[in-house]
Tab-separated table of C-alpha atoms and ligand atoms in Angstrom:
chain	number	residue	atom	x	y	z
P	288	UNK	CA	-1.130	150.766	-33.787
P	289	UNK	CA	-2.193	153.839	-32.762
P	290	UNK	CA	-2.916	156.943	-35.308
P	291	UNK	CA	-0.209	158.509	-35.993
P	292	UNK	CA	-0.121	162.649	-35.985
P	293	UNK	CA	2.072	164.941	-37.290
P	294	UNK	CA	2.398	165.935	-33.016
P	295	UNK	CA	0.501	164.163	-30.664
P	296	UNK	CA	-0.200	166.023	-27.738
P	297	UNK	CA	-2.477	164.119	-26.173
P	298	UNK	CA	-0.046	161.436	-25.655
P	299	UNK	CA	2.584	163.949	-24.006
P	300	UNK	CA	-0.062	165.498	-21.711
P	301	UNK	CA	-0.740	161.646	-20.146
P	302	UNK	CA	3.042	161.486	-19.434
P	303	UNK	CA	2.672	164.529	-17.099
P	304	UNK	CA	-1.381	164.728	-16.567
P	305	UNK	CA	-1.317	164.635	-12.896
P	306	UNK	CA	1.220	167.584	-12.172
P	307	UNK	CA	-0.210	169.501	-15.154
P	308	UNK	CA	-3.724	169.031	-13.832
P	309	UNK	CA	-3.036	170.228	-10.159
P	310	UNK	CA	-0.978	173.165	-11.148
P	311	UNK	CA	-3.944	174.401	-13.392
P	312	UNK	CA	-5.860	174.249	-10.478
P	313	UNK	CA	-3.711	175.760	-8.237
P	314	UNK	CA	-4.259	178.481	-10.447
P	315	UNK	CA	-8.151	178.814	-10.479
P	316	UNK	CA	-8.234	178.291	-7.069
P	317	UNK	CA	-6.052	181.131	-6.214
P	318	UNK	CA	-7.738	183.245	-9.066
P	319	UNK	CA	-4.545	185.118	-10.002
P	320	UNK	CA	-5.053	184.383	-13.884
P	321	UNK	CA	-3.186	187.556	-14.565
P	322	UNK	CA	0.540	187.761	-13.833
P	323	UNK	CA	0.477	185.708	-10.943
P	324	UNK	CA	3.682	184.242	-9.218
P	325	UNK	CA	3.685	181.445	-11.801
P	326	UNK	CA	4.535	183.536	-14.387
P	327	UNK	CA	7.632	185.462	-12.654
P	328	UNK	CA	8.869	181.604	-11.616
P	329	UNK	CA	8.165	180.629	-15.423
P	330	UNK	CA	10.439	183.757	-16.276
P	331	UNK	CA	12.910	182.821	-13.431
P	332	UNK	CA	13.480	179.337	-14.496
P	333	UNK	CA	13.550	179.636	-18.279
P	334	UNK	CA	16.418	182.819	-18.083
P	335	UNK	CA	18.296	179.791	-15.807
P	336	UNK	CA	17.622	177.165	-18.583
P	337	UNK	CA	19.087	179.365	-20.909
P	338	UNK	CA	21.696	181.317	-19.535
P	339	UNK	CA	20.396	185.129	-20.065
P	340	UNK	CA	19.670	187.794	-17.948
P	341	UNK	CA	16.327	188.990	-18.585
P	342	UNK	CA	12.967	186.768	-19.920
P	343	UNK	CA	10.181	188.620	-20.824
P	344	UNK	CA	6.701	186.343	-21.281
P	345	UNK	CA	3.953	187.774	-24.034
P	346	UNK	CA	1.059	186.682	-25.625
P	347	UNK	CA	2.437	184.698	-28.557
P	348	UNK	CA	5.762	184.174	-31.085
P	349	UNK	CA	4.297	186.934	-33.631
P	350	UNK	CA	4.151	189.451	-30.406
P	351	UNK	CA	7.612	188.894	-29.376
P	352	UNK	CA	9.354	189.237	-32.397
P	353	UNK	CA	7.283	192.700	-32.661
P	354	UNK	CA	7.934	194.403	-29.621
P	355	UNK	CA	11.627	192.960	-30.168
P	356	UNK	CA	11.721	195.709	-33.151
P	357	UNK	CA	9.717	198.197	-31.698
P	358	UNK	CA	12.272	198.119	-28.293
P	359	UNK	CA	15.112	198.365	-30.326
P	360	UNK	CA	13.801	201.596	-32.107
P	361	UNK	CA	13.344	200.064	-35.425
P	362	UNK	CA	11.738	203.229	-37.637
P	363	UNK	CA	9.683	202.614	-40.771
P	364	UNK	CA	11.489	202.509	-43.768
P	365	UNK	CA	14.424	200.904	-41.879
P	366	UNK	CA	15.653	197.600	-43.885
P	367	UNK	CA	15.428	194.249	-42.068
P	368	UNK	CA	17.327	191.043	-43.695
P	369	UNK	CA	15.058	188.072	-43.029
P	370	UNK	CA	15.263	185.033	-44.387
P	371	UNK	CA	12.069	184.526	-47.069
P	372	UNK	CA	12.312	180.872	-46.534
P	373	UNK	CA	10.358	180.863	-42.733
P	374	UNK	CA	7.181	180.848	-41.276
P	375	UNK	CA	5.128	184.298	-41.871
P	376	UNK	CA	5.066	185.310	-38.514
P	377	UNK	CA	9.051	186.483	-38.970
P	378	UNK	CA	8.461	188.779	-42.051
P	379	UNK	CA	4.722	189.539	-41.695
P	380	UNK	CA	5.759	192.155	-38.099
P	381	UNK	CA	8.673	193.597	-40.422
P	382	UNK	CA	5.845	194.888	-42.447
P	383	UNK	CA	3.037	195.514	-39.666
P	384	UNK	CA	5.680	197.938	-38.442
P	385	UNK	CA	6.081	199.836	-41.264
P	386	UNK	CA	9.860	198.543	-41.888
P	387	UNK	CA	11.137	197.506	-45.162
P	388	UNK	CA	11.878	193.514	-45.415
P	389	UNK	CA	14.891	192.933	-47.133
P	390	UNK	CA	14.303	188.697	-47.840
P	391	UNK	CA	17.709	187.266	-48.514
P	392	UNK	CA	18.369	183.263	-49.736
P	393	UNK	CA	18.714	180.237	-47.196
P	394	UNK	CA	21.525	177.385	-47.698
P	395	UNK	CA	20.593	174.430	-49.268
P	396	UNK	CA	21.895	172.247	-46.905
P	397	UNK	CA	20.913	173.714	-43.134
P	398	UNK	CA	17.649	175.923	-44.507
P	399	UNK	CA	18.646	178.374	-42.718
P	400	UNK	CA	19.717	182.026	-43.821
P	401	UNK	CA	22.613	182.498	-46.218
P	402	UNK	CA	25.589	184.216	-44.044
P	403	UNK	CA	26.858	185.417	-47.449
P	404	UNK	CA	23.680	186.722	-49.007
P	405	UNK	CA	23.374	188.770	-46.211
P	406	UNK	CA	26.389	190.668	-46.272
P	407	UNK	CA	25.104	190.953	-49.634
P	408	UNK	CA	21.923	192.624	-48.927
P	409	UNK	CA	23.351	195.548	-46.664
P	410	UNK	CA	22.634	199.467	-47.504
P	411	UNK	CA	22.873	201.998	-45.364
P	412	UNK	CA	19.498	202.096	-44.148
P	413	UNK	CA	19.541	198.362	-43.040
P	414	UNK	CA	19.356	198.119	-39.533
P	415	UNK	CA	18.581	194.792	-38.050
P	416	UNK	CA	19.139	191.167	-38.827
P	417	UNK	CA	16.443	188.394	-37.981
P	418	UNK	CA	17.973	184.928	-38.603
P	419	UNK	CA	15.646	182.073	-37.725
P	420	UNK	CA	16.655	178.673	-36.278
P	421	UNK	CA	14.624	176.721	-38.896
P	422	UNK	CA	13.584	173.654	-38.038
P	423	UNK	CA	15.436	173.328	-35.172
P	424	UNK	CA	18.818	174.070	-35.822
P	425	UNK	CA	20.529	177.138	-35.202
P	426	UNK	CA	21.779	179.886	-37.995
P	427	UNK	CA	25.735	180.005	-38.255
P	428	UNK	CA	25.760	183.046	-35.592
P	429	UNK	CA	29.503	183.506	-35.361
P	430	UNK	CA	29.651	185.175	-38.637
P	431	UNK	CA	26.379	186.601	-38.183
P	432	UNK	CA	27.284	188.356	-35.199
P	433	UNK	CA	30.625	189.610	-36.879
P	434	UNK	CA	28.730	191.286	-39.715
P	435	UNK	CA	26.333	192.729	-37.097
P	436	UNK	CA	29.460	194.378	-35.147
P	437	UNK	CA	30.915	195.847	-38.633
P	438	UNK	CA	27.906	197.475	-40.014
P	439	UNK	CA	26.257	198.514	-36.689
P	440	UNK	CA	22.964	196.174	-37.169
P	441	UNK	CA	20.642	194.340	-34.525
P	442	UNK	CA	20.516	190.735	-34.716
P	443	UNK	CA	16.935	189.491	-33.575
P	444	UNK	CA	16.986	186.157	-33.375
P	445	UNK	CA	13.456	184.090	-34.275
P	446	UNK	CA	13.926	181.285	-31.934
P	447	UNK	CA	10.323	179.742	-32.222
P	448	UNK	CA	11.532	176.269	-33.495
P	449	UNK	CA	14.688	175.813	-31.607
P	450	UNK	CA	14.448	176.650	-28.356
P	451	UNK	CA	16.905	174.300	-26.449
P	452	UNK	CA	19.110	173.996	-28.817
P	453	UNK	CA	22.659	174.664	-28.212
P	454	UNK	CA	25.562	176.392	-31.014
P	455	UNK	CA	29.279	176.748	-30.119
P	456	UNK	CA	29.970	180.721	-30.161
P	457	UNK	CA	33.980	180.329	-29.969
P	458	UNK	CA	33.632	177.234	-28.897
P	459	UNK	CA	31.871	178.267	-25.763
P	460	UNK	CA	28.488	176.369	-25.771
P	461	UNK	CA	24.965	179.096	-26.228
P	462	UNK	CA	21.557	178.547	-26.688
P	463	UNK	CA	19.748	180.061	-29.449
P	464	UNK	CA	17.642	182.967	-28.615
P	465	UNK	CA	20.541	184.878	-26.129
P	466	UNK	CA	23.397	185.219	-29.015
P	467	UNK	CA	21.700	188.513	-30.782
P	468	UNK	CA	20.385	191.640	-29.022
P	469	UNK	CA	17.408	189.591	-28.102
P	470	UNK	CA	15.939	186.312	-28.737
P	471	UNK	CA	11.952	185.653	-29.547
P	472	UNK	CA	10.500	182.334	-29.108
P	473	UNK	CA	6.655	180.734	-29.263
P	474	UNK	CA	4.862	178.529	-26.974
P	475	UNK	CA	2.618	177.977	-29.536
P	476	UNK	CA	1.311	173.711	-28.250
P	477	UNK	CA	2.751	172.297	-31.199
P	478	UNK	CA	6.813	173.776	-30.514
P	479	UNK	CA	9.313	171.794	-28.823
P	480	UNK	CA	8.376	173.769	-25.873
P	481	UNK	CA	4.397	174.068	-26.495
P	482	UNK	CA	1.699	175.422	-23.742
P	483	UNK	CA	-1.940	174.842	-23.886
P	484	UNK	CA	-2.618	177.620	-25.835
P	485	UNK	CA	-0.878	180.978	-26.831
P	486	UNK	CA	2.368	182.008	-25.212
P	487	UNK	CA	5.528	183.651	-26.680
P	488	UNK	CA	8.865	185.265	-24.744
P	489	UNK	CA	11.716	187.728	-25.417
P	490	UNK	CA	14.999	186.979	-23.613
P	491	UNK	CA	18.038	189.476	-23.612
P	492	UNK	CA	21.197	189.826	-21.960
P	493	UNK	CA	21.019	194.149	-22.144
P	494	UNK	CA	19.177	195.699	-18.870
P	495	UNK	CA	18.126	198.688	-20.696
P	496	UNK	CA	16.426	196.978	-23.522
P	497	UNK	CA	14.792	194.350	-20.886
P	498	UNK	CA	12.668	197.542	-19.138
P	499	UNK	CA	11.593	198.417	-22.590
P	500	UNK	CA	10.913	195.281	-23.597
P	501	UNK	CA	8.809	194.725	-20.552
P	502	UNK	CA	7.295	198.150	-21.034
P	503	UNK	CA	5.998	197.857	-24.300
P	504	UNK	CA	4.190	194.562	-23.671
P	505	UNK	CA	2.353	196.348	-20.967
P	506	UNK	CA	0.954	199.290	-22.435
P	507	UNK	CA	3.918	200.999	-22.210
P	508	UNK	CA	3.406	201.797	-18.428
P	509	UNK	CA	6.366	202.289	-16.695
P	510	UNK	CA	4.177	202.536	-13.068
P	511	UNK	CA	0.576	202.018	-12.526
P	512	UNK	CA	-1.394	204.054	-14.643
P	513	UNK	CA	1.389	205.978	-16.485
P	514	UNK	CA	2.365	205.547	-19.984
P	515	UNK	CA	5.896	206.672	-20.972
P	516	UNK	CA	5.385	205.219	-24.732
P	517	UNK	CA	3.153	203.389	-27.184
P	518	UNK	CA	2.894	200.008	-26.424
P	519	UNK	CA	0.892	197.025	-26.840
P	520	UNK	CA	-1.037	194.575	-24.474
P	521	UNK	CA	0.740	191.321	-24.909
P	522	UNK	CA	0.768	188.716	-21.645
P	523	UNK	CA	1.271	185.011	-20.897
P	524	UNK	CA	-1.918	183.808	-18.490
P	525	UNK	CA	-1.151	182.639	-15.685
P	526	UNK	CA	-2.477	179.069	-16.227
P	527	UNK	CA	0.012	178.744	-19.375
P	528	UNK	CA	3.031	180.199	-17.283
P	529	UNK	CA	2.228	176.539	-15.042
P	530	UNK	CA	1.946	174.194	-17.773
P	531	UNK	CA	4.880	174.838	-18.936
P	532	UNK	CA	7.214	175.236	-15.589
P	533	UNK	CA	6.344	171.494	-15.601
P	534	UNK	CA	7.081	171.166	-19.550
P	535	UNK	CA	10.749	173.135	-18.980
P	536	UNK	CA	11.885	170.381	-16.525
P	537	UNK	CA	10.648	167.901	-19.457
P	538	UNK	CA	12.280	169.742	-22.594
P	539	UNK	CA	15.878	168.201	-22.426
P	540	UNK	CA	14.107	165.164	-22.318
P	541	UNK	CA	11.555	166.227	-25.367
P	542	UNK	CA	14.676	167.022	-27.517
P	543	UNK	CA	16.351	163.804	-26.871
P	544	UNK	CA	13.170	161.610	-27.372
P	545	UNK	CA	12.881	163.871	-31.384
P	546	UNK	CA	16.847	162.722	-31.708
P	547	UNK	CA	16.152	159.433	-31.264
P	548	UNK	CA	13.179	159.472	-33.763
P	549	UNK	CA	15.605	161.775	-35.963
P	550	UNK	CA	17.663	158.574	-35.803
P	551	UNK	CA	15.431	156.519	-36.726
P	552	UNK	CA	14.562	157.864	-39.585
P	553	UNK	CA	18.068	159.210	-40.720
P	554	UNK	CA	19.402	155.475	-40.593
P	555	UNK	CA	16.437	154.332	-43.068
P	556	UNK	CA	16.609	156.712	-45.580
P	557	UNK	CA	20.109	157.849	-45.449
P	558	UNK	CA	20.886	155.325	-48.769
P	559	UNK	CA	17.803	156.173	-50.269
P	560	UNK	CA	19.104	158.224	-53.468
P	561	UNK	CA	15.519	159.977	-54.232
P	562	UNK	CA	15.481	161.498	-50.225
P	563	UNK	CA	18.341	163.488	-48.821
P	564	UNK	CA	17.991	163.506	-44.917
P	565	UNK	CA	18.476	166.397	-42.702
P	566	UNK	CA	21.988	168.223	-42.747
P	567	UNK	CA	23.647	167.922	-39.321
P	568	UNK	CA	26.233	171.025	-38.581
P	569	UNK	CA	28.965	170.645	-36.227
P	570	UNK	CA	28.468	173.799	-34.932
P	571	UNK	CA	24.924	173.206	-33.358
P	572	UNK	CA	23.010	170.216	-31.828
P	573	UNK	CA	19.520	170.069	-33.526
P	574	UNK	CA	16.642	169.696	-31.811
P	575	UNK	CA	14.396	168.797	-34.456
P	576	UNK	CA	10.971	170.992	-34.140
P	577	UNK	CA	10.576	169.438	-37.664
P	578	UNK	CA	11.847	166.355	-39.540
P	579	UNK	CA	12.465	167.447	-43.054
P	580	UNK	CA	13.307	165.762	-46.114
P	581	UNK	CA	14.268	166.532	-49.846
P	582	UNK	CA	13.121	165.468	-52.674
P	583	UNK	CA	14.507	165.009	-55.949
P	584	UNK	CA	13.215	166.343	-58.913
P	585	UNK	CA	11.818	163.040	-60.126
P	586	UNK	CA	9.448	162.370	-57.053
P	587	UNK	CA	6.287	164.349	-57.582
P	588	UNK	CA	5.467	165.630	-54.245
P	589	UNK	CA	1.496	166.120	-54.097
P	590	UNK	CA	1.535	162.300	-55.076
P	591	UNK	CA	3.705	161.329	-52.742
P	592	UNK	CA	1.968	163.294	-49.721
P	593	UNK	CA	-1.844	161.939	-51.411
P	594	UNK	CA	-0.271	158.507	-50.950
P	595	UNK	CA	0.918	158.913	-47.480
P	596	UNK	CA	-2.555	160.245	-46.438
P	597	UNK	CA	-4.108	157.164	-48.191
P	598	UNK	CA	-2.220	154.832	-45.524
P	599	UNK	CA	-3.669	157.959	-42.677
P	600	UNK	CA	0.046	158.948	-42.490
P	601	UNK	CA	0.158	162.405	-42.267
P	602	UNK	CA	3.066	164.834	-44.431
P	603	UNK	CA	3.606	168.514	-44.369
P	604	UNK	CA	4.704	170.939	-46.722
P	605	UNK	CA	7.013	173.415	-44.488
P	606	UNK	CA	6.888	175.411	-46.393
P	607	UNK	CA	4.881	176.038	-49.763
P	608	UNK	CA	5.054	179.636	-50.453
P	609	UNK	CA	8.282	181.487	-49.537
P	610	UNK	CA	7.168	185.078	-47.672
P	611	UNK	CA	8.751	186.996	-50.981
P	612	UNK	CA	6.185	185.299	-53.433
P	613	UNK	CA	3.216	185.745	-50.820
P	614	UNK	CA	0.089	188.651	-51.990
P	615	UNK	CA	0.930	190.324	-48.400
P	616	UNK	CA	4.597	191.286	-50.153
P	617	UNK	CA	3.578	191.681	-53.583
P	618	UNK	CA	4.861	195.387	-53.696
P	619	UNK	CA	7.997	194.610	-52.021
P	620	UNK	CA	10.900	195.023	-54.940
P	621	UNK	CA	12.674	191.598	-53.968
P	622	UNK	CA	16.402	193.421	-54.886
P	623	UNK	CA	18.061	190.177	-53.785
P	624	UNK	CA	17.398	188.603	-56.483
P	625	UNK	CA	15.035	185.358	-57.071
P	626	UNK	CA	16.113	183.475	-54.067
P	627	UNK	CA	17.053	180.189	-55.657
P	628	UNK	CA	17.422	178.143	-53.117
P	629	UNK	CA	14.012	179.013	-51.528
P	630	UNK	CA	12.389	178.861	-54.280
P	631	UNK	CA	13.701	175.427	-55.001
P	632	UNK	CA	13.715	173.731	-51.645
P	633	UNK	CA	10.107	175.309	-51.190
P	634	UNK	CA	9.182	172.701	-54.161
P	635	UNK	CA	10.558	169.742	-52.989
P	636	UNK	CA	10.948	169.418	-49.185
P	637	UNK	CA	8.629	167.574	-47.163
P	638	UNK	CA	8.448	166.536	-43.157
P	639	UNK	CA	7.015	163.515	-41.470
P	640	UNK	CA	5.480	163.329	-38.358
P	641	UNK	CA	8.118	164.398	-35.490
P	642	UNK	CA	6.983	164.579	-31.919
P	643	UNK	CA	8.269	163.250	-28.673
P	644	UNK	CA	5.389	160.252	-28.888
P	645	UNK	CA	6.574	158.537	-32.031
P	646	UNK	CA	6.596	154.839	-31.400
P	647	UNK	CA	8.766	152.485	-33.319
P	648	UNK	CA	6.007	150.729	-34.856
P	649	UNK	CA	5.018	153.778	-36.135
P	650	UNK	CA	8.177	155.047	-37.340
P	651	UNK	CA	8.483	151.848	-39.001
P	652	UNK	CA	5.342	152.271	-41.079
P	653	UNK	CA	5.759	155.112	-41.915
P	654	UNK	CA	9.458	154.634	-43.394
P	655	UNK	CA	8.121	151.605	-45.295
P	656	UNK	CA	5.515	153.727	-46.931
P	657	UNK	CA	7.309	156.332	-47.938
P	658	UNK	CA	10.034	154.102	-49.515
P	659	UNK	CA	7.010	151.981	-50.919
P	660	UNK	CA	5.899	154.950	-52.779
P	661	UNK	CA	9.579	155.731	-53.898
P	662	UNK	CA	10.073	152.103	-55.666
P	663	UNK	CA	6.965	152.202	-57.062
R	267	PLP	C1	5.550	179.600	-34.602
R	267	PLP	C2	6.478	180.594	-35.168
R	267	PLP	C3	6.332	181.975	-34.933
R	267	PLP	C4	5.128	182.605	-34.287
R	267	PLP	O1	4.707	182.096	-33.113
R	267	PLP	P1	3.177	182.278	-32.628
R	267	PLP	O2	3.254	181.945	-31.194
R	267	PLP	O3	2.348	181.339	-33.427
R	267	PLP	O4	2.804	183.700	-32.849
R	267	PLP	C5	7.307	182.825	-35.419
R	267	PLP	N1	8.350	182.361	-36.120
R	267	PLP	C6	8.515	181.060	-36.391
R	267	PLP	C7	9.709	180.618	-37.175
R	267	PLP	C8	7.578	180.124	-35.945
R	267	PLP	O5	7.744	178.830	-36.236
């Protein structure tokens, strides 16, 4: 059997080696490593995957999300409801920019951001919302977008782990990332959609914001040479923008290929009392960027994960330290309370390896192990 990784890429990349390889080439050999035509295809053909008007490629996931805030005019000292139960990227730009973080609780069941706590959390300085599609499975946008509309607030959606996945908006079918004012996303290798190194994108349906948006990520030029505003330098090389035209025609099939090892493992643990296997809402397909599990409080964790290792399976902790206890935020007043959810799903989750390579042998170990460990 071979190893087994939390993602194996190197697997994936053998699947589609000989178009990937000549389309790198194509590149070097034309030499157009900066915005060459790859990269205005790439945006072309992921605004028709999705369904939204504009795509804007940057550098990374971290970059998106901040020129996001800085195109919609986001001030310092302006509040921001974020979930504190993400990955840093989403909270860590709502502080580079000088804005105030406002981290709100998650649900128990989906991870994701607590519709209620937000409505809970807004003053009259708030003035954007960033819900994140944790995991891979979108945020319950139809009331998100409702209390976005009543109190005048952005919605930035963090669409790093879910991009593909689809959530019934009136019971009209959207993908995540073109619901809010504008959706970020990472092409960071290990994401459902993953390059072969750095690559993020903004999408938005509003025209206006798209030429800022485009703008800022470009020094803020608005023609060769003049700057109309502060921006940033923030690009997708033209060698990534390649990879991953061939990777878009391959991510329906990705996301299927994580269902059925979803499946897999649902079906073997779902009678397992200590493990409680990933919530499913009706609202949203999931596309599973991460398999995660819960615990109950009688499993110790670390042991658990030390045993795994022992057998060379590997086990993540997604993740340990919610963004409202990290040092980065310790002067942040947390006026939402203690976050009780996070703080308790933050102990006791865990995910196993998900990637589009799994084999059943593999899944099969690994499920055996893990329920070894449990019945010890
Ligand atoms: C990966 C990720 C990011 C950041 O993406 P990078 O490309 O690594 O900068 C932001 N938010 C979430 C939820 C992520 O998972």
């Amino acid at each position: 059997m071979k190893k087994i990784q939390m993602v194996d890429l190197s697997e994936q990349y053998k699947a589609i080696k000989s178009s990937v390889d000549k389309a790198i080439m194509d590149v070097v050999s034309s030499a157009q490593f900066i915005n060459g035509p790859d990269v205005k295809s790439f945006q072309q053909e992921l605004a028709t995957y999705l369904g939204v008007k504009h795509v804007i490629t940057c550098a990374n996931g971290t970059d998106a999300l901040q020129i996001s805030m800085m195109g919609l005019g986001l001030k310092p000292g302006d509040e921001v409801i974020t979930p504190s139960y993400t990955y840093i990227a989403t909270t860590e730009v709502i502080g580079l920019l000088g804005l105030k973080p406002v981290f709100v609780d998650c649900e128990p069941d989906t991870f994701n951001i607590s519709v209620s706590a937000i409505e809970k959390a807004i003053t009259s300085k708030t003035k954007a919302i960033v819900p994140v599609h944790l995991y891979g499975q979108a945020c319950d946008m139809q009331p998100i977008m409702q209390i976005a509309k009543k109190h005048n607030l952005f919605v930035i959606e963090d669409n790093a782990q879910a991009i593909g996945c689809d959530y019934s908006m009136n019971g009209t079918l959207m993908k995540t990332g073109t619901i809010g004012n504008v959706g970020c996303t990472s092409f960071f290798p290990s994401k459902n959609l993953g390059c072969y190194g750095d690559g993020g994108a903004i999408c938005t349906n509003d025209d206006d914001l798209a030429i800022q948006l485009r703008m800022i990520a470009n020094h803020g030029q608005s023609k060769r040479y003049y700057h109309d505003r502060v921006g940033c330098n923030s690009r997708l090389d033209s060698i990534q923008a390649a990879v991953l035209r061939i990777k878009l025609k391959e991510l329906d099939r990705y996301i299927l290929r994580r269902n059925t090892a979803a499946d897999f493992y649902d079906a073997a643990f779902e009678n397992i009392e200590q493990l409680t296997i990933p919530y499913r809402a009706n609202n949203t397909n999931h596309v599973f960027h991460q398999y995660t599990l819960k615990l109950s409080d009688e499993i110790n964790r670390d042991d658990l994960v030390a045993y795994l290792a022992q057998k060379d399976i590997p086990a993540m902790i997604y993740y340990p330290v919610p963004a409202h206890k990290q040092k980065m935020f310790y002067d942040i007043d947390n006026k939402c309370g203690n976050l009780e959810n996070t703080n308790w799903l933050t102990s006791r989750v865990f995910s196993l390896p998900m990637h589009t390579e799994l084999s059943i042998e593999q899944q099969q170990y690994i499920v055996e192990s893990v329920i070894e460990f449990i019945n010890k």
